């Protein structure tokens, strides 16, 4: 909810999902079209961040994704970064850091690793 509010404040159109499976279902229905960036929380019900990212990559191998967690940059987060996620943003979000990560991801710059 906080990420959605921050993105809306920054002028982005936001679609939210209730959990990892809902995110995959919504992305599948959209065919990946019209979704420029996905922000994936590591801890989600029904399907965690790693499995969600992998499912989204099967739909769109060039998906742009940011990984988010309140637990910091750990092995599980690094694995998703190694698999192609663009960057990591730790919660709680600092508006400037979050904004920069989103801007970087949308511009398709080189991947950041924490």
PDB file of N, CA, C and O in Angstrom, residues 45-106:
ATOM      1  N   UNK A  45       1.698 -13.791   0.463  1.00  0.00           N
ATOM      2  CA  UNK A  45       0.933 -15.036   0.613  1.00  0.00           C
ATOM      3  C   UNK A  45       0.814 -15.780  -0.724  1.00  0.00           C
ATOM      4  O   UNK A  45       0.991 -15.189  -1.774  1.00  0.00           O
ATOM      5  N   UNK A  46       0.524 -17.036  -0.653  1.00  0.00           N
ATOM      6  CA  UNK A  46       0.271 -17.944  -1.784  1.00  0.00           C
ATOM      7  C   UNK A  46       1.468 -18.151  -2.689  1.00  0.00           C
ATOM      8  O   UNK A  46       1.649 -19.247  -3.191  1.00  0.00           O
ATOM      9  N   UNK A  47       2.250 -17.139  -2.971  1.00  0.00           N
ATOM     10  CA  UNK A  47       3.421 -17.286  -3.830  1.00  0.00           C
ATOM     11  C   UNK A  47       4.422 -16.204  -3.432  1.00  0.00           C
ATOM     12  O   UNK A  47       4.139 -15.025  -3.541  1.00  0.00           O
ATOM     13  N   UNK A  48       5.572 -16.605  -2.965  1.00  0.00           N
ATOM     14  CA  UNK A  48       6.593 -15.658  -2.535  1.00  0.00           C
ATOM     15  C   UNK A  48       7.260 -14.944  -3.698  1.00  0.00           C
ATOM     16  O   UNK A  48       6.997 -15.229  -4.871  1.00  0.00           O
ATOM     17  N   UNK A  49       8.129 -14.022  -3.364  1.00  0.00           N
ATOM     18  CA  UNK A  49       8.782 -13.186  -4.362  1.00  0.00           C
ATOM     19  C   UNK A  49       9.578 -13.939  -5.405  1.00  0.00           C
ATOM     20  O   UNK A  49       9.500 -13.650  -6.601  1.00  0.00           O
ATOM     21  N   UNK A  50      10.349 -14.916  -4.982  1.00  0.00           N
ATOM     22  CA  UNK A  50      11.185 -15.674  -5.925  1.00  0.00           C
ATOM     23  C   UNK A  50      10.330 -16.409  -6.950  1.00  0.00           C
ATOM     24  O   UNK A  50      10.570 -16.321  -8.159  1.00  0.00           O
ATOM     25  N   UNK A  51       9.317 -17.126  -6.478  1.00  0.00           N
ATOM     26  CA  UNK A  51       8.454 -17.872  -7.400  1.00  0.00           C
ATOM     27  C   UNK A  51       7.640 -16.934  -8.282  1.00  0.00           C
ATOM     28  O   UNK A  51       7.419 -17.217  -9.468  1.00  0.00           O
ATOM     29  N   UNK A  52       7.204 -15.825  -7.724  1.00  0.00           N
ATOM     30  CA  UNK A  52       6.451 -14.844  -8.502  1.00  0.00           C
ATOM     31  C   UNK A  52       7.318 -14.289  -9.638  1.00  0.00           C
ATOM     32  O   UNK A  52       6.887 -14.241 -10.786  1.00  0.00           O
ATOM     33  N   UNK A  53       8.549 -13.900  -9.315  1.00  0.00           N
ATOM     34  CA  UNK A  53       9.442 -13.369 -10.341  1.00  0.00           C
ATOM     35  C   UNK A  53       9.695 -14.392 -11.444  1.00  0.00           C
ATOM     36  O   UNK A  53       9.636 -14.070 -12.632  1.00  0.00           O
ATOM     37  N   UNK A  54       9.935 -15.614 -11.060  1.00  0.00           N
ATOM     38  CA  UNK A  54      10.184 -16.662 -12.060  1.00  0.00           C
ATOM     39  C   UNK A  54       8.973 -16.891 -12.958  1.00  0.00           C
ATOM     40  O   UNK A  54       9.111 -17.078 -14.164  1.00  0.00           O
ATOM     41  N   UNK A  55       7.776 -16.868 -12.363  1.00  0.00           N
ATOM     42  CA  UNK A  55       6.553 -17.045 -13.160  1.00  0.00           C
ATOM     43  C   UNK A  55       6.367 -15.870 -14.118  1.00  0.00           C
ATOM     44  O   UNK A  55       5.992 -16.063 -15.287  1.00  0.00           O
ATOM     45  N   UNK A  56       6.637 -14.666 -13.653  1.00  0.00           N
ATOM     46  CA  UNK A  56       6.516 -13.486 -14.517  1.00  0.00           C
ATOM     47  C   UNK A  56       7.545 -13.523 -15.643  1.00  0.00           C
ATOM     48  O   UNK A  56       7.246 -13.140 -16.778  1.00  0.00           O
ATOM     49  N   UNK A  57       8.745 -13.995 -15.361  1.00  0.00           N
ATOM     50  CA  UNK A  57       9.791 -14.111 -16.392  1.00  0.00           C
ATOM     51  C   UNK A  57       9.411 -15.125 -17.464  1.00  0.00           C
ATOM     52  O   UNK A  57       9.794 -14.980 -18.624  1.00  0.00           O
ATOM     53  N   UNK A  58       8.671 -16.164 -17.074  1.00  0.00           N
ATOM     54  CA  UNK A  58       8.222 -17.130 -18.081  1.00  0.00           C
ATOM     55  C   UNK A  58       7.225 -16.471 -19.042  1.00  0.00           C
ATOM     56  O   UNK A  58       7.185 -16.806 -20.217  1.00  0.00           O
ATOM     57  N   UNK A  59       6.441 -15.544 -18.538  1.00  0.00           N
ATOM     58  CA  UNK A  59       5.488 -14.824 -19.375  1.00  0.00           C
ATOM     59  C   UNK A  59       6.216 -13.800 -20.247  1.00  0.00           C
ATOM     60  O   UNK A  59       5.933 -13.657 -21.427  1.00  0.00           O
ATOM     61  N   UNK A  60       7.167 -13.095 -19.642  1.00  0.00           N
ATOM     62  CA  UNK A  60       7.904 -12.040 -20.342  1.00  0.00           C
ATOM     63  C   UNK A  60       9.359 -12.069 -19.882  1.00  0.00           C
ATOM     64  O   UNK A  60       9.691 -11.518 -18.827  1.00  0.00           O
ATOM     65  N   UNK A  61      10.243 -12.691 -20.648  1.00  0.00           N
ATOM     66  CA  UNK A  61      11.649 -12.796 -20.244  1.00  0.00           C
ATOM     67  C   UNK A  61      12.352 -11.448 -20.053  1.00  0.00           C
ATOM     68  O   UNK A  61      13.371 -11.382 -19.367  1.00  0.00           O
ATOM     69  N   UNK A  62      11.822 -10.384 -20.620  1.00  0.00           N
ATOM     70  CA  UNK A  62      12.463  -9.075 -20.459  1.00  0.00           C
ATOM     71  C   UNK A  62      11.725  -8.178 -19.465  1.00  0.00           C
ATOM     72  O   UNK A  62      11.869  -6.961 -19.505  1.00  0.00           O
ATOM     73  N   UNK A  63      10.970  -8.789 -18.553  1.00  0.00           N
ATOM     74  CA  UNK A  63      10.227  -8.031 -17.556  1.00  0.00           C
ATOM     75  C   UNK A  63      11.165  -7.131 -16.741  1.00  0.00           C
ATOM     76  O   UNK A  63      12.293  -7.510 -16.450  1.00  0.00           O
ATOM     77  N   UNK A  64      10.678  -5.954 -16.429  1.00  0.00           N
ATOM     78  CA  UNK A  64      11.417  -5.042 -15.556  1.00  0.00           C
ATOM     79  C   UNK A  64      10.820  -5.174 -14.160  1.00  0.00           C
ATOM     80  O   UNK A  64       9.634  -4.956 -13.968  1.00  0.00           O
ATOM     81  N   UNK A  65      11.674  -5.545 -13.207  1.00  0.00           N
ATOM     82  CA  UNK A  65      11.187  -5.780 -11.854  1.00  0.00           C
ATOM     83  C   UNK A  65      12.164  -5.232 -10.825  1.00  0.00           C
ATOM     84  O   UNK A  65      13.378  -5.292 -11.008  1.00  0.00           O
ATOM     85  N   UNK A  66      11.582  -4.713  -9.757  1.00  0.00           N
ATOM     86  CA  UNK A  66      12.321  -4.286  -8.578  1.00  0.00           C
ATOM     87  C   UNK A  66      11.915  -5.233  -7.455  1.00  0.00           C
ATOM     88  O   UNK A  66      10.739  -5.542  -7.291  1.00  0.00           O
ATOM     89  N   UNK A  67      12.879  -5.669  -6.670  1.00  0.00           N
ATOM     90  CA  UNK A  67      12.621  -6.543  -5.537  1.00  0.00           C
ATOM     91  C   UNK A  67      12.603  -5.689  -4.275  1.00  0.00           C
ATOM     92  O   UNK A  67      13.428  -4.788  -4.110  1.00  0.00           O
ATOM     93  N   UNK A  68      11.665  -5.983  -3.387  1.00  0.00           N
ATOM     94  CA  UNK A  68      11.514  -5.219  -2.158  1.00  0.00           C
ATOM     95  C   UNK A  68      11.411  -6.158  -0.963  1.00  0.00           C
ATOM     96  O   UNK A  68      10.795  -7.219  -1.060  1.00  0.00           O
ATOM     97  N   UNK A  69      12.027  -5.744   0.151  1.00  0.00           N
ATOM     98  CA  UNK A  69      11.946  -6.541   1.369  1.00  0.00           C
ATOM     99  C   UNK A  69      12.273  -5.674   2.573  1.00  0.00           C
ATOM    100  O   UNK A  69      13.054  -4.723   2.458  1.00  0.00           O
ATOM    101  N   UNK A  70      11.709  -6.020   3.681  1.00  0.00           N
ATOM    102  CA  UNK A  70      12.043  -5.352   4.926  1.00  0.00           C
ATOM    103  C   UNK A  70      13.216  -6.010   5.623  1.00  0.00           C
ATOM    104  O   UNK A  70      13.712  -5.525   6.633  1.00  0.00           O
ATOM    105  N   UNK A  71      13.691  -7.128   5.086  1.00  0.00           N
ATOM    106  CA  UNK A  71      14.760  -7.887   5.718  1.00  0.00           C
ATOM    107  C   UNK A  71      16.143  -7.597   5.160  1.00  0.00           C
ATOM    108  O   UNK A  71      17.108  -8.202   5.565  1.00  0.00           O
ATOM    109  N   UNK A  72      16.238  -6.703   4.226  1.00  0.00           N
ATOM    110  CA  UNK A  72      17.534  -6.348   3.672  1.00  0.00           C
ATOM    111  C   UNK A  72      17.937  -7.226   2.504  1.00  0.00           C
ATOM    112  O   UNK A  72      17.226  -8.151   2.108  1.00  0.00           O
ATOM    113  N   UNK A  73      19.094  -6.904   1.972  1.00  0.00           N
ATOM    114  CA  UNK A  73      19.635  -7.632   0.827  1.00  0.00           C
ATOM    115  C   UNK A  73      20.235  -8.936   1.331  1.00  0.00           C
ATOM    116  O   UNK A  73      21.304  -8.967   1.917  1.00  0.00           O
ATOM    117  N   UNK A  74      19.505 -10.028   1.121  1.00  0.00           N
ATOM    118  CA  UNK A  74      19.968 -11.333   1.591  1.00  0.00           C
ATOM    119  C   UNK A  74      20.162 -12.264   0.394  1.00  0.00           C
ATOM    120  O   UNK A  74      20.028 -11.856  -0.761  1.00  0.00           O
ATOM    121  N   UNK A  75      20.444 -13.509   0.677  1.00  0.00           N
ATOM    122  CA  UNK A  75      20.720 -14.485  -0.389  1.00  0.00           C
ATOM    123  C   UNK A  75      19.529 -14.659  -1.334  1.00  0.00           C
ATOM    124  O   UNK A  75      19.702 -14.757  -2.550  1.00  0.00           O
ATOM    125  N   UNK A  76      18.313 -14.705  -0.784  1.00  0.00           N
ATOM    126  CA  UNK A  76      17.122 -14.884  -1.620  1.00  0.00           C
ATOM    127  C   UNK A  76      16.915 -13.693  -2.550  1.00  0.00           C
ATOM    128  O   UNK A  76      16.577 -13.863  -3.727  1.00  0.00           O
ATOM    129  N   UNK A  77      17.133 -12.487  -2.042  1.00  0.00           N
ATOM    130  CA  UNK A  77      17.015 -11.282  -2.873  1.00  0.00           C
ATOM    131  C   UNK A  77      18.098 -11.292  -3.937  1.00  0.00           C
ATOM    132  O   UNK A  77      17.840 -11.026  -5.113  1.00  0.00           O
ATOM    133  N   UNK A  78      19.321 -11.609  -3.545  1.00  0.00           N
ATOM    134  CA  UNK A  78      20.431 -11.630  -4.495  1.00  0.00           C
ATOM    135  C   UNK A  78      20.178 -12.629  -5.616  1.00  0.00           C
ATOM    136  O   UNK A  78      20.518 -12.380  -6.763  1.00  0.00           O
ATOM    137  N   UNK A  79      19.541 -13.732  -5.299  1.00  0.00           N
ATOM    138  CA  UNK A  79      19.215 -14.736  -6.316  1.00  0.00           C
ATOM    139  C   UNK A  79      18.288 -14.149  -7.383  1.00  0.00           C
ATOM    140  O   UNK A  79      18.475 -14.387  -8.578  1.00  0.00           O
ATOM    141  N   UNK A  80      17.303 -13.382  -6.959  1.00  0.00           N
ATOM    142  CA  UNK A  80      16.386 -12.755  -7.921  1.00  0.00           C
ATOM    143  C   UNK A  80      17.115 -11.693  -8.733  1.00  0.00           C
ATOM    144  O   UNK A  80      16.903 -11.568  -9.940  1.00  0.00           O
ATOM    145  N   UNK A  81      18.006 -10.949  -8.094  1.00  0.00           N
ATOM    146  CA  UNK A  81      18.812  -9.968  -8.833  1.00  0.00           C
ATOM    147  C   UNK A  81      19.676 -10.684  -9.870  1.00  0.00           C
ATOM    148  O   UNK A  81      19.786 -10.243 -11.013  1.00  0.00           O
ATOM    149  N   UNK A  82      20.277 -11.791  -9.476  1.00  0.00           N
ATOM    150  CA  UNK A  82      21.101 -12.569 -10.406  1.00  0.00           C
ATOM    151  C   UNK A  82      20.270 -13.127 -11.552  1.00  0.00           C
ATOM    152  O   UNK A  82      20.777 -13.319 -12.658  1.00  0.00           O
ATOM    153  N   UNK A  83      18.976 -13.384 -11.305  1.00  0.00           N
ATOM    154  CA  UNK A  83      18.075 -13.893 -12.342  1.00  0.00           C
ATOM    155  C   UNK A  83      17.547 -12.796 -13.264  1.00  0.00           C
ATOM    156  O   UNK A  83      16.842 -13.091 -14.218  1.00  0.00           O
ATOM    157  N   UNK A  84      17.855 -11.520 -12.951  1.00  0.00           N
ATOM    158  CA  UNK A  84      17.471 -10.458 -13.875  1.00  0.00           C
ATOM    159  C   UNK A  84      16.643  -9.321 -13.329  1.00  0.00           C
ATOM    160  O   UNK A  84      16.295  -8.404 -14.074  1.00  0.00           O
ATOM    161  N   UNK A  85      16.292  -9.345 -12.047  1.00  0.00           N
ATOM    162  CA  UNK A  85      15.602  -8.179 -11.493  1.00  0.00           C
ATOM    163  C   UNK A  85      16.542  -6.982 -11.566  1.00  0.00           C
ATOM    164  O   UNK A  85      17.764  -7.126 -11.490  1.00  0.00           O
ATOM    165  N   UNK A  86      15.985  -5.810 -11.716  1.00  0.00           N
ATOM    166  CA  UNK A  86      16.792  -4.611 -11.958  1.00  0.00           C
ATOM    167  C   UNK A  86      17.448  -4.076 -10.704  1.00  0.00           C
ATOM    168  O   UNK A  86      18.606  -3.679 -10.719  1.00  0.00           O
ATOM    169  N   UNK A  87      16.712  -4.045  -9.599  1.00  0.00           N
ATOM    170  CA  UNK A  87      17.289  -3.496  -8.377  1.00  0.00           C
ATOM    171  C   UNK A  87      16.541  -3.981  -7.153  1.00  0.00           C
ATOM    172  O   UNK A  87      15.524  -4.658  -7.253  1.00  0.00           O
ATOM    173  N   UNK A  88      17.064  -3.595  -6.006  1.00  0.00           N
ATOM    174  CA  UNK A  88      16.482  -3.929  -4.718  1.00  0.00           C
ATOM    175  C   UNK A  88      16.227  -2.634  -3.958  1.00  0.00           C
ATOM    176  O   UNK A  88      17.071  -1.735  -3.948  1.00  0.00           O
ATOM    177  N   UNK A  89      15.059  -2.555  -3.317  1.00  0.00           N
ATOM    178  CA  UNK A  89      14.729  -1.415  -2.469  1.00  0.00           C
ATOM    179  C   UNK A  89      14.265  -1.970  -1.131  1.00  0.00           C
ATOM    180  O   UNK A  89      13.341  -2.788  -1.073  1.00  0.00           O
ATOM    181  N   UNK A  90      14.916  -1.527  -0.068  1.00  0.00           N
ATOM    182  CA  UNK A  90      14.564  -2.009   1.261  1.00  0.00           C
ATOM    183  C   UNK A  90      13.443  -1.177   1.867  1.00  0.00           C
ATOM    184  O   UNK A  90      13.371   0.033   1.664  1.00  0.00           O
ATOM    185  N   UNK A  91      12.559  -1.870   2.582  1.00  0.00           N
ATOM    186  CA  UNK A  91      11.500  -1.196   3.321  1.00  0.00           C
ATOM    187  C   UNK A  91      12.022  -0.868   4.714  1.00  0.00           C
ATOM    188  O   UNK A  91      12.864  -1.607   5.220  1.00  0.00           O
ATOM    189  N   UNK A  92      11.569   0.167   5.348  1.00  0.00           N
ATOM    190  CA  UNK A  92      10.600   1.146   4.845  1.00  0.00           C
ATOM    191  C   UNK A  92      11.246   2.007   3.767  1.00  0.00           C
ATOM    192  O   UNK A  92      12.456   2.254   3.775  1.00  0.00           O
ATOM    193  N   UNK A  93      10.431   2.413   2.816  1.00  0.00           N
ATOM    194  CA  UNK A  93      10.916   3.155   1.664  1.00  0.00           C
ATOM    195  C   UNK A  93      11.258   4.598   2.021  1.00  0.00           C
ATOM    196  O   UNK A  93      10.504   5.264   2.710  1.00  0.00           O
ATOM    197  N   UNK A  94      12.382   5.050   1.508  1.00  0.00           N
ATOM    198  CA  UNK A  94      12.716   6.475   1.512  1.00  0.00           C
ATOM    199  C   UNK A  94      12.290   6.973   0.130  1.00  0.00           C
ATOM    200  O   UNK A  94      12.660   6.378  -0.883  1.00  0.00           O
ATOM    201  N   UNK A  95      11.506   8.031   0.075  1.00  0.00           N
ATOM    202  CA  UNK A  95      10.932   8.495  -1.184  1.00  0.00           C
ATOM    203  C   UNK A  95      11.993   8.713  -2.251  1.00  0.00           C
ATOM    204  O   UNK A  95      11.827   8.265  -3.384  1.00  0.00           O
ATOM    205  N   UNK A  96      13.106   9.348  -1.916  1.00  0.00           N
ATOM    206  CA  UNK A  96      14.125   9.622  -2.933  1.00  0.00           C
ATOM    207  C   UNK A  96      14.760   8.340  -3.458  1.00  0.00           C
ATOM    208  O   UNK A  96      14.956   8.168  -4.651  1.00  0.00           O
ATOM    209  N   UNK A  97      15.046   7.388  -2.577  1.00  0.00           N
ATOM    210  CA  UNK A  97      15.639   6.116  -3.000  1.00  0.00           C
ATOM    211  C   UNK A  97      14.649   5.314  -3.845  1.00  0.00           C
ATOM    212  O   UNK A  97      15.011   4.756  -4.882  1.00  0.00           O
ATOM    213  N   UNK A  98      13.414   5.278  -3.404  1.00  0.00           N
ATOM    214  CA  UNK A  98      12.378   4.540  -4.117  1.00  0.00           C
ATOM    215  C   UNK A  98      12.146   5.153  -5.495  1.00  0.00           C
ATOM    216  O   UNK A  98      12.096   4.450  -6.505  1.00  0.00           O
ATOM    217  N   UNK A  99      12.044   6.468  -5.539  1.00  0.00           N
ATOM    218  CA  UNK A  99      11.838   7.184  -6.797  1.00  0.00           C
ATOM    219  C   UNK A  99      12.985   6.918  -7.774  1.00  0.00           C
ATOM    220  O   UNK A  99      12.759   6.673  -8.960  1.00  0.00           O
ATOM    221  N   UNK A 100      14.211   6.953  -7.279  1.00  0.00           N
ATOM    222  CA  UNK A 100      15.378   6.710  -8.133  1.00  0.00           C
ATOM    223  C   UNK A 100      15.383   5.282  -8.662  1.00  0.00           C
ATOM    224  O   UNK A 100      15.694   5.054  -9.835  1.00  0.00           O
ATOM    225  N   UNK A 101      15.028   4.314  -7.833  1.00  0.00           N
ATOM    226  CA  UNK A 101      14.990   2.919  -8.275  1.00  0.00           C
ATOM    227  C   UNK A 101      13.953   2.729  -9.380  1.00  0.00           C
ATOM    228  O   UNK A 101      14.213   2.047 -10.376  1.00  0.00           O
ATOM    229  N   UNK A 102      12.794   3.352  -9.219  1.00  0.00           N
ATOM    230  CA  UNK A 102      11.745   3.248 -10.231  1.00  0.00           C
ATOM    231  C   UNK A 102      12.193   3.911 -11.528  1.00  0.00           C
ATOM    232  O   UNK A 102      12.059   3.351 -12.615  1.00  0.00           O
ATOM    233  N   UNK A 103      12.749   5.106 -11.422  1.00  0.00           N
ATOM    234  CA  UNK A 103      13.215   5.820 -12.615  1.00  0.00           C
ATOM    235  C   UNK A 103      14.289   5.018 -13.345  1.00  0.00           C
ATOM    236  O   UNK A 103      14.261   4.882 -14.568  1.00  0.00           O
ATOM    237  N   UNK A 104      15.230   4.477 -12.596  1.00  0.00           N
ATOM    238  CA  UNK A 104      16.297   3.667 -13.180  1.00  0.00           C
ATOM    239  C   UNK A 104      15.729   2.445 -13.896  1.00  0.00           C
ATOM    240  O   UNK A 104      16.114   2.128 -15.016  1.00  0.00           O
ATOM    241  N   UNK A 105      14.797   1.774 -13.248  1.00  0.00           N
ATOM    242  CA  UNK A 105      14.194   0.574 -13.834  1.00  0.00           C
ATOM    243  C   UNK A 105      13.438   0.903 -15.114  1.00  0.00           C
ATOM    244  O   UNK A 105      13.522   0.174 -16.105  1.00  0.00           O
ATOM    245  N   UNK A 106      12.712   2.000 -15.112  1.00  0.00           N
ATOM    246  CA  UNK A 106      11.931   2.368 -16.293  1.00  0.00           C
ATOM    247  C   UNK A 106      12.807   2.817 -17.451  1.00  0.00           C
ATOM    248  O   UNK A 106      12.447   2.637 -18.607  1.00  0.00           O
TER     249      UNK A 106
END
